XYZ file of C-alpha atoms in Angstrom:
301
model
C 30.550 63.974 157.151
C 30.481 65.644 160.535
C 31.465 63.719 163.704
C 27.793 63.480 164.727
C 26.876 61.954 161.371
C 29.766 59.499 161.590
C 28.816 58.463 165.105
C 25.295 57.735 163.851
C 26.722 55.020 161.555
C 27.186 51.516 162.909
C 30.882 50.866 163.682
C 32.814 47.943 162.227
C 35.947 47.740 164.383
C 35.674 50.260 167.213
C 33.298 50.675 170.095
C 31.141 53.775 170.287
C 33.137 54.846 173.341
C 36.387 54.606 171.386
C 34.967 56.688 168.546
C 33.710 59.329 170.950
C 37.156 59.411 172.613
C 38.823 59.956 169.244
C 36.620 62.929 168.398
C 37.211 64.370 171.877
C 40.980 63.760 172.187
C 42.117 63.599 168.557
C 43.845 60.212 168.882
C 43.479 56.585 169.924
C 45.734 53.654 170.823
C 44.384 50.156 170.149
C 46.533 47.623 171.970
C 47.541 44.494 170.004
C 44.894 45.254 167.373
C 46.626 43.678 164.353
C 47.010 39.899 164.344
C 50.364 38.103 164.273
C 49.848 36.752 160.750
C 49.877 40.313 159.396
C 52.911 41.226 161.521
C 54.839 38.217 160.212
C 54.112 39.116 156.588
C 55.020 42.768 157.074
C 58.189 41.955 158.992
C 59.419 39.591 156.302
C 59.286 42.228 153.578
C 60.570 44.944 155.936
C 63.652 42.897 156.765
C 64.317 42.547 153.042
C 64.301 46.341 152.661
C 66.637 46.759 155.620
C 69.063 44.381 153.923
C 68.732 46.278 150.642
C 69.552 49.538 152.419
C 73.034 48.193 153.172
C 73.907 48.837 149.517
C 72.861 52.516 149.708
C 75.255 55.252 150.821
C 72.948 58.295 150.790
C 69.251 59.052 151.015
C 67.190 58.635 147.869
C 63.564 58.332 146.802
C 63.227 55.005 148.610
C 65.423 55.208 151.704
C 65.855 58.135 154.093
C 69.068 57.395 155.991
C 70.557 58.744 159.184
C 73.928 60.478 158.604
C 75.889 57.602 160.195
C 74.230 54.834 158.167
C 76.711 52.216 156.876
C 76.479 48.833 155.181
C 77.771 47.169 158.353
C 75.402 49.093 160.647
C 72.339 50.286 158.741
C 70.423 53.183 160.309
C 67.210 53.990 158.468
C 64.964 56.902 159.289
C 62.299 55.946 156.782
C 61.236 53.674 153.952
C 59.378 56.129 151.728
C 56.103 55.210 150.028
C 56.041 51.558 151.165
C 52.758 50.896 149.341
C 54.602 51.563 146.068
C 57.622 49.507 147.115
C 55.874 46.191 147.764
C 52.395 44.759 147.252
C 52.213 43.489 150.857
C 52.228 47.042 152.183
C 49.442 48.039 149.784
C 47.411 44.947 150.656
C 47.665 45.913 154.319
C 46.758 49.558 153.647
C 43.746 48.693 151.488
C 42.386 45.360 152.742
C 43.280 44.929 156.412
C 41.273 45.719 159.576
C 42.837 49.201 159.781
C 40.561 50.234 156.903
C 37.603 49.397 159.148
C 39.104 51.750 161.732
C 39.400 54.491 159.119
C 35.760 53.987 158.097
C 34.592 54.082 161.715
C 36.231 57.509 162.143
C 35.783 59.080 158.691
C 32.476 57.689 157.486
C 31.671 55.184 154.738
C 33.589 56.945 151.921
C 37.334 56.680 152.550
C 40.247 57.773 150.344
C 43.816 56.509 150.718
C 46.385 59.318 150.802
C 49.932 58.062 151.469
C 52.156 55.766 153.527
C 55.565 55.732 155.204
C 57.543 53.417 157.458
C 59.467 55.318 160.153
C 62.153 53.222 161.848
C 63.458 55.452 164.689
C 66.618 53.370 164.945
C 68.103 52.152 168.214
C 70.629 54.105 170.248
C 69.540 57.637 169.413
C 67.001 57.411 166.604
C 65.990 61.005 165.958
C 63.229 62.894 167.692
C 60.162 64.090 165.811
C 59.462 67.695 166.762
C 55.979 68.941 167.606
C 53.895 69.370 164.488
C 50.525 68.832 162.833
C 50.098 66.907 159.593
C 47.526 69.292 158.096
C 50.019 72.023 157.078
C 51.971 69.485 154.998
C 48.953 68.531 152.875
C 45.982 70.835 153.629
C 42.486 69.730 152.644
C 39.125 71.438 152.552
C 38.338 70.058 156.026
C 39.969 68.173 158.908
C 38.443 64.742 158.233
C 41.833 63.161 157.679
C 43.882 60.846 159.886
C 46.969 58.670 160.080
C 46.941 55.090 161.344
C 50.221 53.752 162.704
C 51.099 50.106 163.262
C 53.747 49.210 165.842
C 55.703 46.406 164.177
C 57.447 45.640 167.475
C 56.816 46.292 171.162
C 57.134 50.000 172.031
C 58.041 51.243 175.515
C 59.020 54.603 177.005
C 62.711 54.268 176.079
C 61.911 53.889 172.385
C 60.456 57.322 171.758
C 56.765 56.466 171.327
C 54.459 58.885 169.553
C 53.070 61.502 171.921
C 49.879 63.494 171.328
C 48.218 66.451 173.045
C 44.557 65.740 173.885
C 42.054 68.074 172.249
C 44.641 69.881 170.146
C 42.879 68.875 166.925
C 40.129 71.348 167.822
C 42.486 74.297 168.072
C 44.434 76.475 165.696
C 46.455 75.317 162.719
C 50.026 76.380 163.462
C 52.615 77.948 161.181
C 55.248 75.334 160.277
C 57.727 77.817 158.791
C 60.722 79.042 160.792
C 61.455 82.602 161.822
C 63.656 82.872 158.714
C 60.666 82.159 156.484
C 61.963 78.730 155.422
C 59.897 75.564 155.734
C 60.740 73.862 159.055
C 58.117 71.114 159.265
C 57.592 71.852 162.959
C 56.199 74.446 165.343
C 58.269 77.453 166.297
C 59.741 77.533 169.797
C 57.510 80.466 170.704
C 54.440 78.348 169.961
C 55.779 75.240 171.710
C 56.116 77.296 174.901
C 52.327 77.787 174.906
C 51.448 74.081 174.617
C 50.075 72.105 177.592
C 52.885 69.558 177.398
C 51.967 68.229 180.841
C 48.910 66.618 179.205
C 50.827 64.657 176.566
C 49.854 61.006 176.251
C 52.473 58.584 174.928
C 51.007 55.932 172.623
C 52.945 52.749 173.329
C 52.076 49.068 173.418
C 52.822 45.575 172.233
C 53.578 44.670 168.639
C 50.352 44.957 166.663
C 49.219 48.032 168.587
C 47.602 50.643 166.343
C 47.759 54.386 166.876
C 45.359 56.804 165.202
C 45.678 60.588 165.148
C 43.747 63.338 163.434
C 45.516 65.457 160.839
C 45.372 68.495 163.171
C 46.428 66.725 166.373
C 49.697 68.085 167.757
C 52.136 65.189 168.026
C 55.826 64.332 168.198
C 58.243 61.869 169.762
C 61.504 61.767 171.710
C 64.732 60.092 170.522
C 64.969 56.329 170.834
C 67.479 55.692 173.631
C 66.909 51.937 173.738
C 68.987 49.222 171.994
C 65.911 48.359 169.870
C 64.586 50.097 166.774
C 60.984 51.347 166.787
C 59.423 50.710 163.350
C 56.058 52.417 162.890
C 54.159 51.805 159.642
C 51.886 54.777 158.910
C 49.005 54.958 156.450
C 46.982 58.143 155.954
C 43.319 58.296 154.924
C 40.765 61.010 154.368
C 37.019 61.347 154.033
C 35.943 61.623 150.415
C 34.555 65.122 151.028
C 37.949 66.358 152.305
C 39.327 67.676 149.036
C 43.138 68.165 148.720
C 44.357 71.732 148.204
C 47.906 70.870 147.119
C 49.437 68.865 144.297
C 50.446 65.298 145.120
C 53.152 63.574 143.035
C 51.076 60.709 141.652
C 54.073 59.381 139.735
C 55.684 58.628 143.116
C 52.598 57.181 144.834
C 50.002 56.131 142.237
C 47.793 54.740 145.031
C 47.109 58.294 146.244
C 43.427 59.103 145.825
C 42.303 55.459 145.670
C 38.866 54.867 147.158
C 39.374 52.078 149.679
C 35.769 52.277 150.915
C 32.569 53.688 149.441
C 32.290 56.208 146.620
C 33.877 59.531 145.625
C 32.161 62.626 146.972
C 30.092 64.864 144.715
C 30.474 67.781 147.144
C 33.347 69.330 149.066
C 32.895 70.110 152.772
C 34.816 73.152 154.023
C 36.195 74.207 157.393
C 36.405 78.004 157.257
C 39.808 78.715 158.791
C 43.260 79.738 157.688
C 46.215 77.461 157.017
C 49.474 78.700 155.546
C 50.240 76.750 152.376
C 53.264 74.434 152.367
C 56.058 74.578 149.785
C 55.352 73.274 146.292
C 55.645 69.493 146.588
C 55.082 68.829 142.849
C 58.751 67.963 142.469
C 58.326 65.089 144.945
C 58.289 64.248 148.638
C 60.971 62.546 150.692
C 60.598 62.952 154.454
C 60.543 65.795 156.911
C 63.386 64.609 159.125
C 66.031 66.641 157.299
C 63.978 69.829 157.561
C 63.441 69.322 161.292
C 67.140 68.538 161.813
C 68.268 71.538 159.701
C 69.873 69.417 156.995
C 70.400 71.026 153.614
C 67.407 69.756 151.668
C 63.713 70.530 151.291
C 61.696 67.774 152.892
C 58.050 66.891 153.477
C 55.666 65.427 156.042
C 55.572 62.582 158.541
């Protein structure tokens, strides 16, 4: 569906003004949107995974670790595929109010794509360089978005997600480096052209929800605070946004699940170029290592 057609539908969670702002800016921040009962349930299982990570010495298919992670002082970058790791995460991704938000911005037919839990640990948790999500998993059109949940309060020191207003309407950038290798981020020459003075930082109290379009330019600074900044992200697409790349269903069997409405019987196309990402059929982990020039092939945030 086009934005005009979506706006003609009655919203379930957002105001019409909020929906119009999303289509204009490419992102939203909904302060304290998720109730405490959900936060308590999600925190309980998240703490269990943090404890489990103490037994892990290197990154694997579940945990993406910072180089100085230890059992005494765990430092997680990401819990990969949380919806496959615990039923609470899938319940939240498929049956919580954030699905209403997805429907309000994508139309009545909504497909679940993937999830991740980015921790951005205290005292230097790594930056996320400027990038778009679309080049990691291109679709036939841009009707795709990610919804983030702040599991704790997020302030300026903690490296909140920053987004460039209106950038979702512009070009799709090359996310390969000058050497031709996948970098998972914009080249410096392209970053120099961005209107970084317009960046809006999406912070707020625990329960705040961020939403950004798959083509919105976004990133975040390191976390310089003594508090970690866990952000639970779930990605959704309109049913008529057909994936152009293979997705490892054996890793995330929930991928492609209709969480609202019905599958599309047509594909809607945006006629523009996007360089294809590497072949992800062997599996995803995260994109932190690629952005930090570590020696492994990594995928999207």
